[in-house]
Each structure stands twice: as C-alpha cells, then as structure tokens.
C-alpha cells in the first residue's frame, strides 16, 4: 500500500514529484529523504510548516541543513534517479503512522512523523502538534488539508485583534 500513489494525498504526490525533480536536476542517482524533506518544506499551503511551527522548529534551518546534505550527494549522469533504501524505509514508516492514526491516505504529516529522527524532533512532540493542527479530522480524501484549521484560514480572531489594539473603537461611546 505504501508505494501506491493512488492512496497518497495530492500534497504527498506533489512532494514526491518535487523530490524526484530535484534529484534529476542535481544529477543524483537516488532520491533521498533529504530531497523529500526539502520538497515538504517548500509546500507553503501544506500542513508541514504549521506543525513545525507548533513544535518550535525552524523550517529555514531544517531546509538549510537538508540542502547541505544534498550538496554532498554523488552525481551520476544518464539515468533516472531511483528511490533510495532510506527513502523506502521512510515511506514504510509513514505508512505505519498512517495506520496508527486510522487514516485512509498517506499524507505529508505521516511523512513528517517518519522523518522525526532526521529532523532531531521527538515523535511525541510532532504527534501533539499534529493533533493541534488537524484536530479530530482523519485523512479520508486526497485533499484533507482543506479541512484543517478552517477557523484560522477563513475566520478572524476578534479577541486577539482587540488585545493588540487593531480594532477601531466604537463610534459614539465617548460619554461612557
């Protein structure tokens, strides 16, 4: 099931396509977890960046570290890159996380959980942040990110805006 792209979310498919494209552009013989990590960190609309923000990790420093690793990879010309053994292990671990969470599709948050050791983050912290970001929603479609943080995406926190003094005062209440 893990390597069946029909059971991946759209963001997971985009991340893998970007990782393969990056490996091809760099003339790397294998697509590694670092290629995937750079692709995940490049998704501005995904769920990965909000999860990393919740755990206090810096996406920029994580990306820079992964970019440094990519610069050290060997180059080979004339063939298409294949998935590395490490990346296959990450996908298998992500599929196991998908099963643990009761999700139907392999999503980017599952890949992030599988990359926890590489990111030097604890799986427990990532799971807690994941629950805060996606709430009780399960991944039951190929585009689950639309369901996450709907209030933050489409609403406005008036209480927080008032605390920061960003609301205009009420007109006509000078006498009170």
PDB file of C-alpha atoms in Angstrom:
ATOM      1  CA  UNK A   1       0.000   0.000   0.000  1.00  0.00           C
ATOM      2  CA  UNK A   2       2.797   2.446   0.856  1.00  0.00           C
ATOM      3  CA  UNK A   3       4.093   2.843  -2.692  1.00  0.00           C
ATOM      4  CA  UNK A   4       0.645   3.095  -4.282  1.00  0.00           C
ATOM      5  CA  UNK A   5       0.326   6.748  -5.372  1.00  0.00           C
ATOM      6  CA  UNK A   6      -3.444   6.293  -5.697  1.00  0.00           C
ATOM      7  CA  UNK A   7      -3.579   6.132  -1.896  1.00  0.00           C
ATOM      8  CA  UNK A   8      -1.482   9.285  -1.403  1.00  0.00           C
ATOM      9  CA  UNK A   9      -2.861  12.765  -0.840  1.00  0.00           C
ATOM     10  CA  UNK A  10      -2.273  15.387  -3.511  1.00  0.00           C
ATOM     11  CA  UNK A  11       0.333  17.135  -1.336  1.00  0.00           C
ATOM     12  CA  UNK A  12       2.225  13.845  -0.899  1.00  0.00           C
ATOM     13  CA  UNK A  13       2.223  13.307  -4.655  1.00  0.00           C
ATOM     14  CA  UNK A  14       3.435  16.891  -5.179  1.00  0.00           C
ATOM     15  CA  UNK A  15       6.220  16.386  -2.632  1.00  0.00           C
ATOM     16  CA  UNK A  16       7.420  13.184  -4.297  1.00  0.00           C
ATOM     17  CA  UNK A  17       7.290  14.769  -7.751  1.00  0.00           C
ATOM     18  CA  UNK A  18       9.297  17.742  -6.468  1.00  0.00           C
ATOM     19  CA  UNK A  19      11.818  15.437  -4.758  1.00  0.00           C
ATOM     20  CA  UNK A  20      12.292  13.376  -7.918  1.00  0.00           C
ATOM     21  CA  UNK A  21      12.581  16.558  -9.983  1.00  0.00           C
ATOM     22  CA  UNK A  22      15.201  17.937  -7.615  1.00  0.00           C
ATOM     23  CA  UNK A  23      17.217  14.697  -7.726  1.00  0.00           C
ATOM     24  CA  UNK A  24      17.038  14.730 -11.527  1.00  0.00           C
ATOM     25  CA  UNK A  25      18.103  18.385 -11.714  1.00  0.00           C
ATOM     26  CA  UNK A  26      21.028  17.705  -9.354  1.00  0.00           C
ATOM     27  CA  UNK A  27      22.001  14.568 -11.332  1.00  0.00           C
ATOM     28  CA  UNK A  28      21.718  12.478  -8.168  1.00  0.00           C
ATOM     29  CA  UNK A  29      21.408   8.719  -8.760  1.00  0.00           C
ATOM     30  CA  UNK A  30      18.971   8.299  -5.862  1.00  0.00           C
ATOM     31  CA  UNK A  31      16.083  10.243  -4.369  1.00  0.00           C
ATOM     32  CA  UNK A  32      16.886  10.518  -0.659  1.00  0.00           C
ATOM     33  CA  UNK A  33      14.902  11.567   2.418  1.00  0.00           C
ATOM     34  CA  UNK A  34      16.650  14.945   2.185  1.00  0.00           C
ATOM     35  CA  UNK A  35      15.165  15.511  -1.288  1.00  0.00           C
ATOM     36  CA  UNK A  36      11.750  14.734   0.188  1.00  0.00           C
ATOM     37  CA  UNK A  37      12.334  16.970   3.208  1.00  0.00           C
ATOM     38  CA  UNK A  38      13.258  19.946   1.018  1.00  0.00           C
ATOM     39  CA  UNK A  39      10.120  19.315  -1.051  1.00  0.00           C
ATOM     40  CA  UNK A  40       7.929  19.128   2.076  1.00  0.00           C
ATOM     41  CA  UNK A  41       9.413  22.334   3.475  1.00  0.00           C
ATOM     42  CA  UNK A  42       8.693  24.048   0.163  1.00  0.00           C
ATOM     43  CA  UNK A  43       4.934  23.470   0.433  1.00  0.00           C
ATOM     44  CA  UNK A  44       3.513  26.751   1.693  1.00  0.00           C
ATOM     45  CA  UNK A  45      -0.100  25.525   1.670  1.00  0.00           C
ATOM     46  CA  UNK A  46       0.554  22.194   3.353  1.00  0.00           C
ATOM     47  CA  UNK A  47       0.304  21.058   6.949  1.00  0.00           C
ATOM     48  CA  UNK A  48       4.058  20.511   7.484  1.00  0.00           C
ATOM     49  CA  UNK A  49       5.010  24.136   8.202  1.00  0.00           C
ATOM     50  CA  UNK A  50       2.236  24.723  10.796  1.00  0.00           C
ATOM     51  CA  UNK A  51       3.236  21.500  12.589  1.00  0.00           C
ATOM     52  CA  UNK A  52       6.892  22.544  12.677  1.00  0.00           C
ATOM     53  CA  UNK A  53       5.899  25.991  13.971  1.00  0.00           C
ATOM     54  CA  UNK A  54       3.882  24.366  16.780  1.00  0.00           C
ATOM     55  CA  UNK A  55       6.908  22.329  17.938  1.00  0.00           C
ATOM     56  CA  UNK A  56       9.175  25.387  17.728  1.00  0.00           C
ATOM     57  CA  UNK A  57      11.370  24.101  14.903  1.00  0.00           C
ATOM     58  CA  UNK A  58      12.795  26.495  12.335  1.00  0.00           C
ATOM     59  CA  UNK A  59      11.845  25.388   8.812  1.00  0.00           C
ATOM     60  CA  UNK A  60      14.602  27.595   7.376  1.00  0.00           C
ATOM     61  CA  UNK A  61      17.368  25.932   9.397  1.00  0.00           C
ATOM     62  CA  UNK A  62      15.936  22.470   8.656  1.00  0.00           C
ATOM     63  CA  UNK A  63      15.877  23.299   4.965  1.00  0.00           C
ATOM     64  CA  UNK A  64      19.433  24.668   5.048  1.00  0.00           C
ATOM     65  CA  UNK A  65      20.679  21.515   6.755  1.00  0.00           C
ATOM     66  CA  UNK A  66      18.930  19.319   4.172  1.00  0.00           C
ATOM     67  CA  UNK A  67      20.314  21.469   1.342  1.00  0.00           C
ATOM     68  CA  UNK A  68      23.836  20.971   2.739  1.00  0.00           C
ATOM     69  CA  UNK A  69      23.282  17.200   2.729  1.00  0.00           C
ATOM     70  CA  UNK A  70      22.046  17.356  -0.863  1.00  0.00           C
ATOM     71  CA  UNK A  71      25.228  19.171  -1.849  1.00  0.00           C
ATOM     72  CA  UNK A  72      27.287  16.239  -0.575  1.00  0.00           C
ATOM     73  CA  UNK A  73      25.462  13.593  -2.618  1.00  0.00           C
ATOM     74  CA  UNK A  74      27.217  11.922  -5.558  1.00  0.00           C
ATOM     75  CA  UNK A  75      26.299  12.761  -9.128  1.00  0.00           C
ATOM     76  CA  UNK A  76      25.567  10.303 -11.913  1.00  0.00           C
ATOM     77  CA  UNK A  77      24.630  11.205 -15.452  1.00  0.00           C
ATOM     78  CA  UNK A  78      22.479   9.367 -17.949  1.00  0.00           C
ATOM     79  CA  UNK A  79      19.920   7.611 -15.784  1.00  0.00           C
ATOM     80  CA  UNK A  80      16.735   8.427 -13.936  1.00  0.00           C
ATOM     81  CA  UNK A  81      17.080   8.608 -10.156  1.00  0.00           C
ATOM     82  CA  UNK A  82      15.534   5.787  -8.148  1.00  0.00           C
ATOM     83  CA  UNK A  83      14.187   5.847  -4.611  1.00  0.00           C
ATOM     84  CA  UNK A  84      16.941   5.176  -2.091  1.00  0.00           C
ATOM     85  CA  UNK A  85      16.712   2.426   0.507  1.00  0.00           C
ATOM     86  CA  UNK A  86      16.458   5.121   3.215  1.00  0.00           C
ATOM     87  CA  UNK A  87      13.559   6.816   1.425  1.00  0.00           C
ATOM     88  CA  UNK A  88      11.752   3.489   1.053  1.00  0.00           C
ATOM     89  CA  UNK A  89      12.170   2.992   4.814  1.00  0.00           C
ATOM     90  CA  UNK A  90      10.721   6.483   5.410  1.00  0.00           C
ATOM     91  CA  UNK A  91       7.702   5.668   3.224  1.00  0.00           C
ATOM     92  CA  UNK A  92       7.158   2.384   5.084  1.00  0.00           C
ATOM     93  CA  UNK A  93       7.383   4.191   8.447  1.00  0.00           C
ATOM     94  CA  UNK A  94       4.968   6.846   7.161  1.00  0.00           C
ATOM     95  CA  UNK A  95       2.550   4.126   6.105  1.00  0.00           C
ATOM     96  CA  UNK A  96       2.786   2.625   9.596  1.00  0.00           C
ATOM     97  CA  UNK A  97       1.990   6.072  11.063  1.00  0.00           C
ATOM     98  CA  UNK A  98      -0.969   6.329   8.677  1.00  0.00           C
ATOM     99  CA  UNK A  99      -2.282   3.046  10.026  1.00  0.00           C
ATOM    100  CA  UNK A 100      -1.760   4.102  13.653  1.00  0.00           C
ATOM    101  CA  UNK A 101      -3.721   7.304  13.100  1.00  0.00           C
ATOM    102  CA  UNK A 102      -6.520   5.465  11.304  1.00  0.00           C
ATOM    103  CA  UNK A 103      -6.129   7.441   8.085  1.00  0.00           C
ATOM    104  CA  UNK A 104      -7.040   6.153   4.640  1.00  0.00           C
ATOM    105  CA  UNK A 105      -4.484   8.110   2.598  1.00  0.00           C
ATOM    106  CA  UNK A 106      -0.750   8.621   3.083  1.00  0.00           C
ATOM    107  CA  UNK A 107      -0.335  12.317   3.819  1.00  0.00           C
ATOM    108  CA  UNK A 108       2.546  14.735   4.337  1.00  0.00           C
ATOM    109  CA  UNK A 109       2.110  14.652   8.119  1.00  0.00           C
ATOM    110  CA  UNK A 110       2.780  10.909   8.040  1.00  0.00           C
ATOM    111  CA  UNK A 111       5.990  11.572   6.116  1.00  0.00           C
ATOM    112  CA  UNK A 112       6.941  14.222   8.672  1.00  0.00           C
ATOM    113  CA  UNK A 113       6.425  11.727  11.507  1.00  0.00           C
ATOM    114  CA  UNK A 114       8.619   9.238   9.660  1.00  0.00           C
ATOM    115  CA  UNK A 115      11.326  11.903   9.295  1.00  0.00           C
ATOM    116  CA  UNK A 116      11.250  12.843  13.020  1.00  0.00           C
ATOM    117  CA  UNK A 117      14.660  11.334  13.815  1.00  0.00           C
ATOM    118  CA  UNK A 118      16.273  13.035  10.836  1.00  0.00           C
ATOM    119  CA  UNK A 119      14.780  16.355  11.999  1.00  0.00           C
ATOM    120  CA  UNK A 120      16.019  15.757  15.558  1.00  0.00           C
ATOM    121  CA  UNK A 121      12.461  16.123  16.858  1.00  0.00           C
ATOM    122  CA  UNK A 122      10.567  13.724  19.064  1.00  0.00           C
ATOM    123  CA  UNK A 123       7.704  11.807  17.561  1.00  0.00           C
ATOM    124  CA  UNK A 124       5.547  12.632  20.596  1.00  0.00           C
ATOM    125  CA  UNK A 125       6.005  16.393  20.094  1.00  0.00           C
ATOM    126  CA  UNK A 126       5.146  16.051  16.410  1.00  0.00           C
ATOM    127  CA  UNK A 127       2.041  13.987  17.213  1.00  0.00           C
ATOM    128  CA  UNK A 128       0.880  16.583  19.744  1.00  0.00           C
ATOM    129  CA  UNK A 129       1.394  19.394  17.222  1.00  0.00           C
ATOM    130  CA  UNK A 130      -0.351  17.328  14.552  1.00  0.00           C
ATOM    131  CA  UNK A 131      -3.401  16.901  16.766  1.00  0.00           C
ATOM    132  CA  UNK A 132      -3.436  20.648  17.465  1.00  0.00           C
ATOM    133  CA  UNK A 133      -3.267  21.492  13.744  1.00  0.00           C
ATOM    134  CA  UNK A 134      -5.662  18.952  12.301  1.00  0.00           C
ATOM    135  CA  UNK A 135      -7.923  18.427  15.300  1.00  0.00           C
ATOM    136  CA  UNK A 136     -10.007  15.272  15.191  1.00  0.00           C
ATOM    137  CA  UNK A 137     -10.037  15.107  11.391  1.00  0.00           C
ATOM    138  CA  UNK A 138      -8.829  11.952   9.703  1.00  0.00           C
ATOM    139  CA  UNK A 139      -7.300  11.764   6.243  1.00  0.00           C
ATOM    140  CA  UNK A 140     -10.196  10.312   4.252  1.00  0.00           C
ATOM    141  CA  UNK A 141      -9.683  12.146   0.962  1.00  0.00           C
ATOM    142  CA  UNK A 142      -6.840  13.112  -1.335  1.00  0.00           C
ATOM    143  CA  UNK A 143      -7.086  16.751  -0.255  1.00  0.00           C
ATOM    144  CA  UNK A 144      -7.504  16.743   3.548  1.00  0.00           C
ATOM    145  CA  UNK A 145      -5.606  19.986   4.143  1.00  0.00           C
ATOM    146  CA  UNK A 146      -8.753  21.935   3.246  1.00  0.00           C
ATOM    147  CA  UNK A 147     -10.365  20.654   6.457  1.00  0.00           C
ATOM    148  CA  UNK A 148      -7.512  21.629   8.793  1.00  0.00           C
ATOM    149  CA  UNK A 149      -7.571  24.878  10.718  1.00  0.00           C
ATOM    150  CA  UNK A 150     -10.643  26.160   8.908  1.00  0.00           C
ATOM    151  CA  UNK A 151     -11.275  28.851  11.535  1.00  0.00           C
ATOM    152  CA  UNK A 152      -7.736  30.195  11.267  1.00  0.00           C
ATOM    153  CA  UNK A 153      -7.893  30.087   7.490  1.00  0.00           C
ATOM    154  CA  UNK A 154     -11.308  31.682   6.935  1.00  0.00           C
ATOM    155  CA  UNK A 155     -12.061  33.495  10.193  1.00  0.00           C
ATOM    156  CA  UNK A 156     -10.652  36.390  12.177  1.00  0.00           C
ATOM    157  CA  UNK A 157      -9.870  36.278  15.895  1.00  0.00           C
ATOM    158  CA  UNK A 158     -11.525  39.484  17.097  1.00  0.00           C
ATOM    159  CA  UNK A 159     -10.464  38.927  20.710  1.00  0.00           C
ATOM    160  CA  UNK A 160      -6.793  38.752  19.732  1.00  0.00           C
ATOM    161  CA  UNK A 161      -7.177  41.761  17.423  1.00  0.00           C
ATOM    162  CA  UNK A 162      -8.716  43.753  20.314  1.00  0.00           C
ATOM    163  CA  UNK A 163      -5.854  42.740  22.626  1.00  0.00           C
ATOM    164  CA  UNK A 164      -3.379  44.037  20.075  1.00  0.00           C
ATOM    165  CA  UNK A 165      -5.347  47.276  19.614  1.00  0.00           C
ATOM    166  CA  UNK A 166      -6.080  46.570  15.959  1.00  0.00           C
ATOM    167  CA  UNK A 167      -9.840  47.188  16.188  1.00  0.00           C
ATOM    168  CA  UNK A 168     -11.334  50.613  15.677  1.00  0.00           C
ATOM    169  CA  UNK A 169     -13.076  51.988  18.755  1.00  0.00           C
ATOM    170  CA  UNK A 170     -16.853  52.006  18.784  1.00  0.00           C
ATOM    171  CA  UNK A 171     -18.252  55.272  17.422  1.00  0.00           C
ATOM    172  CA  UNK A 172     -20.452  57.387  19.690  1.00  0.00           C
ATOM    173  CA  UNK A 173     -19.385  55.952  23.048  1.00  0.00           C
ATOM    174  CA  UNK A 174     -17.440  58.971  24.275  1.00  0.00           C
ATOM    175  CA  UNK A 175     -19.942  59.617  27.102  1.00  0.00           C
ATOM    176  CA  UNK A 176     -19.475  56.224  28.760  1.00  0.00           C
TER     177      UNK A 176
END
